[in-house]
Short mmCIF file of C-alpha atoms and ligand atoms in Angstrom, two decimals:
data_model
loop_
_atom_site.label_atom_id
_atom_site.label_comp_id
_atom_site.label_asym_id
_atom_site.label_seq_id
_atom_site.Cartn_x
_atom_site.Cartn_y
_atom_site.Cartn_z
CA PRO A 713 -35.94 21.43 45.86
CA ALA A 714 -32.95 21.46 43.59
CA SER A 715 -33.81 21.19 39.92
CA PRO A 716 -31.27 19.23 37.89
CA GLY A 717 -30.86 20.27 34.25
CA THR A 718 -27.12 20.59 34.14
CA PRO A 719 -25.68 17.37 35.50
CA LEU A 720 -23.60 17.88 38.64
CA PRO A 721 -20.16 16.36 38.91
CA THR A 722 -20.37 13.25 41.02
CA THR A 723 -17.96 13.42 43.93
CA LEU A 724 -17.25 10.44 46.08
CA LEU A 725 -16.98 11.59 49.69
CA GLY A 726 -16.84 8.14 51.30
CA PRO A 727 -16.48 5.35 52.24
CA ASN A 728 -15.33 6.38 55.64
CA THR A 729 -12.15 4.38 56.03
CA GLY A 730 -10.70 6.84 58.51
CA SER A 731 -7.01 6.04 57.98
CA SER A 732 -4.55 5.12 55.29
CA LEU A 733 -4.48 1.51 56.47
CA PRO A 734 -5.98 -0.89 53.95
CA SER A 735 -9.43 -1.63 55.23
CA PRO A 736 -10.59 -5.23 55.26
CA SER A 737 -13.22 -5.87 52.62
CA LYS A 738 -16.79 -6.40 53.75
CA THR A 739 -16.47 -4.26 56.84
CA LEU A 740 -19.58 -2.21 57.42
CA ASN A 741 -18.00 1.12 56.64
CA ASP A 742 -16.70 -0.18 53.32
CA ARG A 743 -20.28 -0.72 52.44
CA VAL A 744 -21.67 2.79 53.01
CA ALA A 745 -20.70 5.83 50.95
CA LEU A 746 -21.85 9.39 50.39
CA ILE A 747 -22.02 10.98 46.95
CA ARG A 748 -22.94 14.54 46.00
CA GLY A 749 -24.44 14.34 42.55
CA ASP A 750 -27.32 13.32 40.33
CA ILE A 751 -28.82 9.97 41.34
CA THR A 752 -30.29 9.42 37.86
CA THR A 753 -26.80 8.93 36.39
CA LEU A 754 -25.57 6.22 38.78
CA ALA A 755 -24.91 2.76 37.36
CA LEU A 756 -25.75 0.81 40.51
CA ASP A 757 -28.21 -2.09 40.68
CA ALA A 758 -30.98 0.05 42.17
CA ILE A 759 -31.72 3.68 42.99
CA VAL A 760 -34.30 4.78 45.53
CA ASN A 761 -36.69 7.54 44.50
CA ALA A 762 -38.32 9.99 46.93
CA ALA A 763 -41.80 9.32 45.54
CA ASN A 764 -45.27 10.35 46.68
CA ARG A 765 -48.26 8.08 47.40
CA SER A 766 -49.57 8.27 43.84
CA LEU A 767 -46.26 6.94 42.43
CA LEU A 768 -47.08 8.99 39.33
CA GLY A 769 -44.16 11.41 39.52
CA GLY A 770 -43.76 14.84 41.07
CA GLY A 771 -41.17 17.51 41.73
CA GLY A 772 -37.61 17.21 42.99
CA VAL A 773 -35.77 13.96 42.51
CA ASP A 774 -39.02 12.17 41.56
CA GLY A 775 -39.47 14.40 38.51
CA ALA A 776 -35.80 14.00 37.57
CA ILE A 777 -36.06 10.19 37.74
CA HIS A 778 -39.26 10.06 35.68
CA ARG A 779 -37.76 12.36 33.04
CA ALA A 780 -34.57 10.30 32.85
CA ALA A 781 -36.26 6.88 32.86
CA GLY A 782 -38.88 7.79 30.24
CA PRO A 783 -42.62 7.22 29.80
CA GLN A 784 -42.53 3.46 30.35
CA LEU A 785 -41.78 4.14 34.01
CA TYR A 786 -45.02 6.10 34.33
CA ASP A 787 -46.95 3.19 32.81
CA GLU A 788 -45.48 0.65 35.23
CA CYS A 789 -46.02 2.97 38.20
CA ARG A 790 -49.64 3.57 37.25
CA ALA A 791 -50.27 -0.19 37.31
CA LEU A 792 -48.95 -0.37 40.90
CA GLY A 793 -51.91 1.60 42.27
CA GLY A 794 -50.01 3.85 44.65
CA CYS A 795 -48.05 3.13 47.83
CA PRO A 796 -48.66 3.98 51.50
CA THR A 797 -46.42 6.43 53.35
CA GLY A 798 -43.55 4.62 55.07
CA SER A 799 -43.32 1.90 52.44
CA ALA A 800 -41.89 1.35 48.95
CA LYS A 801 -42.47 -0.43 45.62
CA ILE A 802 -40.02 -1.55 42.95
CA THR A 803 -40.00 -1.11 39.15
CA SER A 804 -37.62 -1.50 36.25
CA GLY A 805 -35.12 1.28 35.55
CA TYR A 806 -35.93 1.69 31.83
CA ALA A 807 -33.70 4.41 30.31
CA ILE A 808 -31.55 5.08 33.41
CA PRO A 809 -28.35 3.10 34.05
CA ALA A 810 -29.70 1.44 37.22
CA ARG A 811 -31.54 -1.86 36.67
CA LYS A 812 -34.26 -1.14 39.24
CA ILE A 813 -35.97 1.89 40.74
CA ILE A 814 -37.39 1.63 44.24
CA HIS A 815 -40.10 4.20 44.88
CA ALA A 816 -40.16 5.04 48.59
CA VAL A 817 -42.88 7.26 50.05
CA GLY A 818 -41.38 9.25 52.90
CA PRO A 819 -43.50 11.23 55.37
CA VAL A 820 -44.17 14.94 55.24
CA TYR A 821 -42.29 15.97 58.39
CA ASP A 822 -44.64 16.56 61.32
CA PRO A 823 -42.92 18.77 63.92
CA PHE A 824 -45.67 17.89 66.40
CA ASP A 825 -45.03 14.15 66.08
CA PRO A 826 -41.36 13.60 65.26
CA ALA A 827 -41.51 9.99 66.55
CA LYS A 828 -44.17 9.12 63.99
CA SER A 829 -42.19 10.86 61.23
CA GLU A 830 -39.13 8.85 62.21
CA ARG A 831 -41.05 5.56 62.24
CA LEU A 832 -42.35 6.24 58.72
CA LEU A 833 -38.96 7.38 57.42
CA THR A 834 -37.09 4.35 58.80
CA GLY A 835 -39.85 2.16 57.34
CA CYS A 836 -39.01 3.53 53.89
CA TYR A 837 -35.32 2.73 54.26
CA THR A 838 -35.92 -0.76 55.63
CA ARG A 839 -38.57 -1.70 53.06
CA SER A 840 -36.38 -0.35 50.22
CA LEU A 841 -33.43 -2.47 51.36
CA GLU A 842 -35.67 -5.55 51.64
CA LEU A 843 -37.00 -5.00 48.11
CA ALA A 844 -33.48 -4.47 46.73
CA ALA A 845 -32.17 -7.66 48.34
CA ALA A 846 -35.21 -9.67 47.21
CA ALA A 847 -34.65 -8.48 43.62
CA GLY A 848 -31.01 -9.61 43.71
CA CYS A 849 -29.61 -6.07 43.76
CA ARG A 850 -26.19 -5.86 45.43
CA SER A 851 -25.74 -2.06 45.27
CA VAL A 852 -28.36 0.55 46.16
CA ALA A 853 -28.31 4.36 46.04
CA PHE A 854 -30.72 6.34 48.21
CA SER A 855 -32.01 9.86 47.64
CA ALA A 856 -32.21 11.90 50.84
CA LEU A 857 -35.85 10.86 51.37
CA SER A 858 -38.25 13.53 52.71
CA THR A 859 -35.54 16.21 53.15
CA GLY A 860 -36.68 18.34 50.21
CA ILE A 861 -40.29 19.35 49.64
CA TYR A 862 -41.40 17.14 52.57
CA GLY A 863 -39.45 19.26 55.05
CA TYR A 864 -37.69 16.61 57.15
CA PRO A 865 -34.69 18.30 58.87
CA SER A 866 -31.46 16.81 57.52
CA GLN A 867 -29.96 16.64 61.02
CA GLU A 868 -32.81 14.29 62.05
CA ALA A 869 -33.21 12.44 58.75
CA ALA A 870 -29.56 11.38 58.46
CA PRO A 871 -29.35 9.48 61.78
CA ALA A 872 -32.75 7.85 61.16
CA ALA A 873 -31.63 6.69 57.71
CA LEU A 874 -28.23 5.46 58.91
CA SER A 875 -29.74 3.60 61.84
CA ALA A 876 -32.15 1.72 59.52
CA ILE A 877 -29.34 0.97 57.03
CA ARG A 878 -27.07 -0.29 59.79
CA ARG A 879 -29.79 -2.49 61.29
CA PHE A 880 -30.38 -4.05 57.87
CA LEU A 881 -26.69 -4.60 57.07
CA VAL A 882 -25.99 -6.34 60.38
CA GLY A 883 -29.23 -8.35 60.14
CA PRO A 884 -29.95 -11.74 58.55
CA GLU A 885 -30.39 -10.29 55.03
CA GLY A 886 -27.46 -7.89 55.27
CA SER A 887 -24.96 -10.02 53.37
CA LYS A 888 -27.16 -9.76 50.27
CA LEU A 889 -25.96 -6.15 49.77
CA ASP A 890 -22.41 -5.02 49.02
CA LYS A 891 -22.90 -1.27 48.82
CA VAL A 892 -25.36 1.34 50.06
CA VAL A 893 -24.77 4.87 48.74
CA ILE A 894 -26.46 8.04 49.95
CA VAL A 895 -26.84 10.56 47.13
CA THR A 896 -27.68 14.17 47.66
CA PHE A 897 -27.59 17.51 45.92
CA GLU A 898 -27.55 19.70 48.95
CA MET A 899 -24.80 20.80 51.34
CA LYS A 900 -27.13 20.54 54.34
CA ASP A 901 -27.51 16.81 53.65
CA VAL A 902 -23.81 16.34 52.88
CA GLU A 903 -22.97 18.01 56.20
CA ALA A 904 -25.45 15.92 58.16
CA TYR A 905 -24.17 12.67 56.65
CA LYS A 906 -20.52 13.63 57.14
CA GLU A 907 -21.35 14.17 60.80
CA PHE A 908 -23.36 10.99 61.36
CA ILE A 909 -21.72 8.36 59.12
CA PRO A 910 -18.68 8.06 61.44
CA LEU A 911 -21.05 7.53 64.38
CA TYR A 912 -23.13 4.78 62.77
CA PHE A 913 -20.28 3.30 60.72
CA PRO A 914 -17.13 4.00 62.74
CA PRO A 915 -13.72 3.83 61.06
CA VAL A 916 -12.09 0.40 61.34
P1 ADP B 1051 -39.24 14.83 49.25
O1 ADP B 1051 -40.54 15.22 48.62
O2 ADP B 1051 -39.25 13.39 49.76
O3 ADP B 1051 -38.77 15.80 50.29
P2 ADP B 1051 -37.45 15.92 47.19
O4 ADP B 1051 -37.30 15.38 45.82
O5 ADP B 1051 -38.06 17.26 47.34
O6 ADP B 1051 -38.22 14.79 48.02
O7 ADP B 1051 -36.05 15.98 47.92
C1 ADP B 1051 -35.30 14.86 48.31
C2 ADP B 1051 -33.83 15.17 48.15
O8 ADP B 1051 -33.41 14.86 46.81
C3 ADP B 1051 -33.44 16.63 48.34
O9 ADP B 1051 -32.26 16.67 49.14
C4 ADP B 1051 -33.16 17.12 46.91
O10 ADP B 1051 -32.23 18.16 46.89
C5 ADP B 1051 -32.57 15.88 46.32
N1 ADP B 1051 -32.54 15.80 44.85
C6 ADP B 1051 -33.29 16.44 43.94
N2 ADP B 1051 -32.98 16.06 42.69
C7 ADP B 1051 -31.98 15.11 42.81
C8 ADP B 1051 -31.22 14.30 41.90
N3 ADP B 1051 -31.40 14.37 40.58
N4 ADP B 1051 -30.30 13.45 42.42
C9 ADP B 1051 -30.11 13.37 43.76
N5 ADP B 1051 -30.80 14.08 44.65
C10 ADP B 1051 -31.71 14.95 44.20
#
């Protein structure tokens, strides 16, 4: 897992508008973007943490979020009593710019049962979007859940994530969100998302 420390420059790689034509607002691909950078610095309504079942912090992005948010986050998380794999819980953002933190527990990738891994991973994305919408958040940034320490291949994680995001945005609650941003440190995730975003969110 990448360890932050020195903040990375945040580079906007999307949205995928595909041409120089002005894109109509509120089209699906206006609403999905890819950023390479540090999720703890983003001033969106909510960020999604790649947490573990204890919700008490860990390595990777989880550690970075707990360090940036401060000790009050640990106290609120402890009171939540953990979270099952494939689901998520929401807290305040405390010292980070985002108002809310959604703690999603992705699966450890199981190469012998990729269908189960996918079900659990898509569950995280869907539940996180539901929690964001229910809390009145209009913009949400996702970490690349499970693709670090949990070993989920980026080439499989990206389409699973995008399919869940798309299903939510076209569904009955979809209009509650304006922007979904994928945030990653790693080129393997950037490459996977650059490949799959145009398939799930084609240029208008
Ligand atoms: P998991 O245990 O779910 O695999 P990790 O934290 O190990 O979670 O990795 C999830 C992804 O988050 C990885 O792609 C990792 O490089 C990335 N990452 C780590 N720190 C940050 C950060 N500060 N901002 C954004 N992404 C990060």
